[in-house]
PDB file of C-alpha atoms in Angstrom:
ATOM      1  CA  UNK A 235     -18.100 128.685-102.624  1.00 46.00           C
ATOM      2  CA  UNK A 236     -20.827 129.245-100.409  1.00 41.00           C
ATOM      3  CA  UNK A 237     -23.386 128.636-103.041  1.00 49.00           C
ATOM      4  CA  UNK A 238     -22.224 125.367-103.865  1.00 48.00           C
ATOM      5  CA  UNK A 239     -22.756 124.129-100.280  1.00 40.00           C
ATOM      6  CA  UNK A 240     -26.063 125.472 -99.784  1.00 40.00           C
ATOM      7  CA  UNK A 241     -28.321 123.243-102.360  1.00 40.00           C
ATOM      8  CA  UNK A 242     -26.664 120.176-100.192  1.00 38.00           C
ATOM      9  CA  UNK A 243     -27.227 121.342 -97.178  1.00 33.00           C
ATOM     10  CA  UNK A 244     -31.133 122.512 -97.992  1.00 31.00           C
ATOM     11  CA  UNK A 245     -31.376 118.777 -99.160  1.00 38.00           C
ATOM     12  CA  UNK A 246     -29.984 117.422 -95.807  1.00 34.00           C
ATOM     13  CA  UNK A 247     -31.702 119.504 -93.363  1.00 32.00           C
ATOM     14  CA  UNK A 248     -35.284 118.647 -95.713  1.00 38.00           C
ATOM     15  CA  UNK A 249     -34.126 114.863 -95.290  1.00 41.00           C
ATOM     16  CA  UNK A 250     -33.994 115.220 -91.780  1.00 36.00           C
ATOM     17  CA  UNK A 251     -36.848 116.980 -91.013  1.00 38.00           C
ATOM     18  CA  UNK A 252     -38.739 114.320 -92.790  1.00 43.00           C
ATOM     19  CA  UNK A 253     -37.276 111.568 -92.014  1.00 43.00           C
ATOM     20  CA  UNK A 254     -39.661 110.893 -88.388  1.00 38.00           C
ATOM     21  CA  UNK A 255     -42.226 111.321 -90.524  1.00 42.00           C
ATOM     22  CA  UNK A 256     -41.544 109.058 -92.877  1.00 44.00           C
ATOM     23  CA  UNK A 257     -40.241 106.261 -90.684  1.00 46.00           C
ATOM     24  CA  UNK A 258     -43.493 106.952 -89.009  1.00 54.00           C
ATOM     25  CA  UNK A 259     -46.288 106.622 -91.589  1.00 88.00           C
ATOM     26  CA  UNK A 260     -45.798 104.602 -94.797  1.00 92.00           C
ATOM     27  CA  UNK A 261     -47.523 103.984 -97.884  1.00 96.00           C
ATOM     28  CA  UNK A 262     -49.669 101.065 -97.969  1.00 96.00           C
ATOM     29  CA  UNK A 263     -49.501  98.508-101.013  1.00 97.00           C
ATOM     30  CA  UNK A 264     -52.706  99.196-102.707  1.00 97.00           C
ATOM     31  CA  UNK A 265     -51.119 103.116-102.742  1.00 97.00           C
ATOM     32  CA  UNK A 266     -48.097 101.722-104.387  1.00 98.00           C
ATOM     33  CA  UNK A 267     -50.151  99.308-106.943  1.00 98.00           C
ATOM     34  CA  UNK A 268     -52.208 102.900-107.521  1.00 98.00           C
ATOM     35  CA  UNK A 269     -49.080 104.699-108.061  1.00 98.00           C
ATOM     36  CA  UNK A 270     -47.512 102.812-110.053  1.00 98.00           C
ATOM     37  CA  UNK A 271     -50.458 102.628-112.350  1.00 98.00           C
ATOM     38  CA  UNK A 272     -51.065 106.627-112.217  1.00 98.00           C
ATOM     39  CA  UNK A 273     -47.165 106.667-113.367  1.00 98.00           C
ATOM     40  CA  UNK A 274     -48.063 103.852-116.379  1.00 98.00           C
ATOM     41  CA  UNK A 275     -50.255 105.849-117.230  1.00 98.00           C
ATOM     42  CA  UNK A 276     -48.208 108.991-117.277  1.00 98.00           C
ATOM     43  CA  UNK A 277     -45.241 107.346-119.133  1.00 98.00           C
ATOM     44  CA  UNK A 278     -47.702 106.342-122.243  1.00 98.00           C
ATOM     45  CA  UNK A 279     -48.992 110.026-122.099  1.00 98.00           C
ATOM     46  CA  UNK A 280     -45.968 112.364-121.127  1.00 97.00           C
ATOM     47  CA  UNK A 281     -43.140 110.117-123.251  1.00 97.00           C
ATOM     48  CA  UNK A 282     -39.928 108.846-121.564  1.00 97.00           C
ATOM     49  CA  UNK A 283     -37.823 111.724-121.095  1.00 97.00           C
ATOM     50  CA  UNK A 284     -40.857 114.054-119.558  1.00 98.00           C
ATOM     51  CA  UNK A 285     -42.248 110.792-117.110  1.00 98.00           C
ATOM     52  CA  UNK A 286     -38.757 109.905-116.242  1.00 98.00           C
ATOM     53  CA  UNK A 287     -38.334 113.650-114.951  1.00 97.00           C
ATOM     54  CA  UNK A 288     -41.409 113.894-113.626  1.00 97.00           C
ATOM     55  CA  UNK A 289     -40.856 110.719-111.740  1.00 98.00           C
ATOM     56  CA  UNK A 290     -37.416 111.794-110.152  1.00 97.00           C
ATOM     57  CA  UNK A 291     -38.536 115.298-109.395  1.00 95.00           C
ATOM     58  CA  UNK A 292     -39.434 115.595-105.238  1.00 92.00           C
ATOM     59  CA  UNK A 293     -43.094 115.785-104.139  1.00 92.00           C
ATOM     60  CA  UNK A 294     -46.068 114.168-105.421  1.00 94.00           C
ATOM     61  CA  UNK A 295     -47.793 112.647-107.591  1.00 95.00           C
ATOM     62  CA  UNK A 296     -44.997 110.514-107.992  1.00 97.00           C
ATOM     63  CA  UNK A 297     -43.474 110.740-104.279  1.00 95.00           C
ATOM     64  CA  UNK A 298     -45.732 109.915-100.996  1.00 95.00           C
ATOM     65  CA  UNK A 299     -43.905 109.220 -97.873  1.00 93.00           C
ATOM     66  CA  UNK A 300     -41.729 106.103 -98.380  1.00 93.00           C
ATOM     67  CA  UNK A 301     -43.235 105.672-101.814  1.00 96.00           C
ATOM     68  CA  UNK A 302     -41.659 106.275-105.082  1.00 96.00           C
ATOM     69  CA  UNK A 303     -41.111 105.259-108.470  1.00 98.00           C
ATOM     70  CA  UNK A 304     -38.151 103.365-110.243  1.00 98.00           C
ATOM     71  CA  UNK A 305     -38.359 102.594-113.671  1.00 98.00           C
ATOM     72  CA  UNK A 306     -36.143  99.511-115.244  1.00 98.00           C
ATOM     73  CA  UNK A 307     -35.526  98.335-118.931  1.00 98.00           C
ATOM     74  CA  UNK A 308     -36.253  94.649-119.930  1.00 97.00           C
ATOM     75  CA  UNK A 309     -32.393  94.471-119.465  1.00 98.00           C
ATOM     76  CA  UNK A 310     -32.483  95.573-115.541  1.00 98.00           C
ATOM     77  CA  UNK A 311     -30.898  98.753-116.067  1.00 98.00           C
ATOM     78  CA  UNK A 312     -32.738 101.443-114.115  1.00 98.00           C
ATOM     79  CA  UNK A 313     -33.986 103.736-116.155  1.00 98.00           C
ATOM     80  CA  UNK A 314     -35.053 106.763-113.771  1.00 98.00           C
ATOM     81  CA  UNK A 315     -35.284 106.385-109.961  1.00 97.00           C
ATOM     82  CA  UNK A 316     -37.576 108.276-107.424  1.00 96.00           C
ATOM     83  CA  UNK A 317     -35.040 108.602-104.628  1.00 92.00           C
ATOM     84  CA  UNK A 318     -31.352 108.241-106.245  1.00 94.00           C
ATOM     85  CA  UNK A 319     -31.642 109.441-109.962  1.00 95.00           C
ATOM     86  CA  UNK A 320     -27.775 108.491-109.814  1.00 96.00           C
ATOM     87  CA  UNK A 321     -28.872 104.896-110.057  1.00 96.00           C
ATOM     88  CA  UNK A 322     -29.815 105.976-113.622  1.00 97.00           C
ATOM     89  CA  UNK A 323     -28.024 103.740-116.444  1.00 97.00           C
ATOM     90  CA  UNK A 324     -27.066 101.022-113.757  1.00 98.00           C
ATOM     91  CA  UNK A 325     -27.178  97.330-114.586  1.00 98.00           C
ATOM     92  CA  UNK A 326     -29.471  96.098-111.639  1.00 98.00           C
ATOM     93  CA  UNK A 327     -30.233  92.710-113.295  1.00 98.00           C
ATOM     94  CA  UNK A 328     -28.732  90.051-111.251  1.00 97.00           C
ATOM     95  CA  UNK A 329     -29.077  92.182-107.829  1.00 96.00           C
ATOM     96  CA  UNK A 330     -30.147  90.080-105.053  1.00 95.00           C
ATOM     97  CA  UNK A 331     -32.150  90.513-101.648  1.00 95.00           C
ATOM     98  CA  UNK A 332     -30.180  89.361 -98.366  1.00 91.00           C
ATOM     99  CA  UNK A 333     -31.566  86.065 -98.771  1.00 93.00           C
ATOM    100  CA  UNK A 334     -29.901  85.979-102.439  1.00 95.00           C
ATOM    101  CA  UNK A 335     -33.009  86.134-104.064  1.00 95.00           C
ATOM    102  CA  UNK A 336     -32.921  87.660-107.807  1.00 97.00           C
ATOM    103  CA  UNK A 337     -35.956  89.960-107.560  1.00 97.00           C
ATOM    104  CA  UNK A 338     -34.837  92.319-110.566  1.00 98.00           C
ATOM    105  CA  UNK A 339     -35.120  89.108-112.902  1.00 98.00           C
ATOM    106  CA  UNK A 340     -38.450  88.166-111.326  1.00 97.00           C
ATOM    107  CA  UNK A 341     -39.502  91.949-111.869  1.00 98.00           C
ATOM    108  CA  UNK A 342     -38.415  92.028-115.940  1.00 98.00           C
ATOM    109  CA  UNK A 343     -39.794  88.806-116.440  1.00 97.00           C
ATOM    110  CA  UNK A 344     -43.346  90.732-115.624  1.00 97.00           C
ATOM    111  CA  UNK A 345     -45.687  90.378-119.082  1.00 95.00           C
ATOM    112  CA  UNK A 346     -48.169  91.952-117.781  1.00 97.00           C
ATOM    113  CA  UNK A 347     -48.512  93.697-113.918  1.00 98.00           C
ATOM    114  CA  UNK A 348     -48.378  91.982-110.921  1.00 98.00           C
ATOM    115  CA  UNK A 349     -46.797  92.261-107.323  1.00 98.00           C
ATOM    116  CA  UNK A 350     -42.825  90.722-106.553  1.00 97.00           C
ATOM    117  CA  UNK A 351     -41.593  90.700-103.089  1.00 96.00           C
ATOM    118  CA  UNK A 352     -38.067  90.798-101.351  1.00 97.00           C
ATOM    119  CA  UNK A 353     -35.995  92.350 -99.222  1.00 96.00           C
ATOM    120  CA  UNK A 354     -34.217  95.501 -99.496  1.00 93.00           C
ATOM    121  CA  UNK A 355     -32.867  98.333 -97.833  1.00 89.00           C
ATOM    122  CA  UNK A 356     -35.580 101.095 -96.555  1.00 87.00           C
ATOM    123  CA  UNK A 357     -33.340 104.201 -97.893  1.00 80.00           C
ATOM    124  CA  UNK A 358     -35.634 106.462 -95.153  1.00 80.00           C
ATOM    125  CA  UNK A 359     -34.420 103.979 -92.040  1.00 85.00           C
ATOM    126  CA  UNK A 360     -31.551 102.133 -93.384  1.00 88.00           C
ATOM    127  CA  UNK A 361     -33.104  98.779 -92.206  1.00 91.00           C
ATOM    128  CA  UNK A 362     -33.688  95.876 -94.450  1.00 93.00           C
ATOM    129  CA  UNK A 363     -37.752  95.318 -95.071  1.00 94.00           C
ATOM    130  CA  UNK A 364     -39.693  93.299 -96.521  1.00 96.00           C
ATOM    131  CA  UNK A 365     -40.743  95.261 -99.728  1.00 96.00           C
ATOM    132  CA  UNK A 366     -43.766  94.230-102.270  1.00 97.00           C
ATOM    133  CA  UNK A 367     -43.540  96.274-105.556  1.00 98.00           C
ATOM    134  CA  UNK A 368     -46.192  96.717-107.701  1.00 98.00           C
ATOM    135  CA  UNK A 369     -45.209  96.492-111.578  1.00 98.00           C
ATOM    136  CA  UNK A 370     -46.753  97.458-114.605  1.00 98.00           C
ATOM    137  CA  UNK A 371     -45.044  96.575-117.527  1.00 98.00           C
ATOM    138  CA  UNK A 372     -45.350  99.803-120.551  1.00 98.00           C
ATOM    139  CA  UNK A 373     -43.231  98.320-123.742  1.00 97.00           C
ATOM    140  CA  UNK A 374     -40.466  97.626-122.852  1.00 96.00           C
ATOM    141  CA  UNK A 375     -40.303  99.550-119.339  1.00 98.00           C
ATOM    142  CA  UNK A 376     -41.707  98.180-116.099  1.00 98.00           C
ATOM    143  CA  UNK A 377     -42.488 100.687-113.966  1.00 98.00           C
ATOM    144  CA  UNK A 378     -42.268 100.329-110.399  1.00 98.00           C
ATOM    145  CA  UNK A 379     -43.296 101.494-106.469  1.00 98.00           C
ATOM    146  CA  UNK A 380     -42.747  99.426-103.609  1.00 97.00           C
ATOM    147  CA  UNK A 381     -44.380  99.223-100.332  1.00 97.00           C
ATOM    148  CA  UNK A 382     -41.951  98.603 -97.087  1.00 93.00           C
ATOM    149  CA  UNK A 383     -43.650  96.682 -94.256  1.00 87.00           C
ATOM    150  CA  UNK A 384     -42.910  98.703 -91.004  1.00 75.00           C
ATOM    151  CA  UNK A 385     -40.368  95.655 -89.263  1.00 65.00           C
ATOM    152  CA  UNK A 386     -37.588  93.412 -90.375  1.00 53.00           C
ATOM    153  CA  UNK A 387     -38.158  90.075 -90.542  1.00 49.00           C
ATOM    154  CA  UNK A 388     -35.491  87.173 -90.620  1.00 48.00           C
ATOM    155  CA  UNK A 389     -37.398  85.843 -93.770  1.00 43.00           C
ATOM    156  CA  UNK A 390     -38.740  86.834 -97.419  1.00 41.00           C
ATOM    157  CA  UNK A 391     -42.305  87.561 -97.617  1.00 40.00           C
ATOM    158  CA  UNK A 392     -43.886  84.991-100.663  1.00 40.00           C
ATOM    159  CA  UNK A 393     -43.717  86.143-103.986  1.00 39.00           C
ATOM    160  CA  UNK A 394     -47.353  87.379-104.776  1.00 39.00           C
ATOM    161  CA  UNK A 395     -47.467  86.693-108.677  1.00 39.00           C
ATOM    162  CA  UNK A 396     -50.570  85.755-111.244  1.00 37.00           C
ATOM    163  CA  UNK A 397     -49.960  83.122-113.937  1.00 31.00           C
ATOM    164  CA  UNK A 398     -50.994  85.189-116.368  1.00 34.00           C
ATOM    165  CA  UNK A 399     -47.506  87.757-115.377  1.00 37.00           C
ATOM    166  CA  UNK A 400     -44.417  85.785-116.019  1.00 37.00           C
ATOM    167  CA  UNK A 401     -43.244  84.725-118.545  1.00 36.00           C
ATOM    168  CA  UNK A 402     -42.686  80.359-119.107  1.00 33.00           C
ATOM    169  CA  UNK A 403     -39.688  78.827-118.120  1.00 28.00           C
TER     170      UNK A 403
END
């Protein structure tokens, strides 16, 4: 009995104790944009089912403060996730931001890389942020890592996109 309590609690107490930290020094974008090319990169290399453990395993390369990796299909449906590997198999296409914008379609509809932005819920503070996520697009995967800006704001930040990324309308 006791042993199945103590893996939770390790994971609270670690939470905790990193948690000031965290809230107190973020990743910038150009980190994200770098890790989520390092993880590309990875995924081509390693295969899906090694880079999709690798990215949901704690600690870096592929965790830095409030930066992580999520990985979605070209159907929204998460594919591995850096901070809730339950979100695994979910169907995240027509999520929206508090504003009711549909950033998961703007992020599969990425051809090549580029940058989306929203708002979403800082899983470290519990706050909605402005987030800008780097994508890079490997087959049929996009991989992902978002940067949180440090304070809510009442409005999205503007989408950040090249040409070149979407796909026509």
């Amino acid at each position: 009995m006791l042993r199945n309590l103590f893996a939770p609690l390790v994971a609270v107490l670690c939470f905790l104790l990193a948690a000031p930290t965290l809230a107190g020094e973020r990743g910038t974008p150009d980190e994200a944009k770098a890790m989520a090319l390092h993880a590309a990169n990875a995924l081509r290399s390693l295969g899906t089912h090694a880079a999709f453990e690798a990215f949901q395993a704690p600690g870096p390369p592929f965790h830095d403060r409030d930066l992580y990796i999520f990985v979605l299909n070209r159907d929204g449906i998460v594919q591995a996730h850096g901070v809730d590997p339950a979100l695994a198999g979910q169907d995240r296409l027509d999520l929206k931001d508090s504003n009711g914008r549909a950033f998961v379609r703007e992020i599969v509809a990425m051809q090549d890389q580029g940058w989306v932005d929203y708002l979403y819920n800082d899983p470290f503070t519990g706050k909605i942020l402005p987030k800008q996520t780097y994508i890079v697009r490997v087959g049929d995967y996009l991989v992902c890592v978002g940067a949180y800006a440090e304070e809510s704001v009442g409005e999205p930040p503007l989408a950040r996109q090249s040409s070149r990324s979407l796909k026509p309308r």
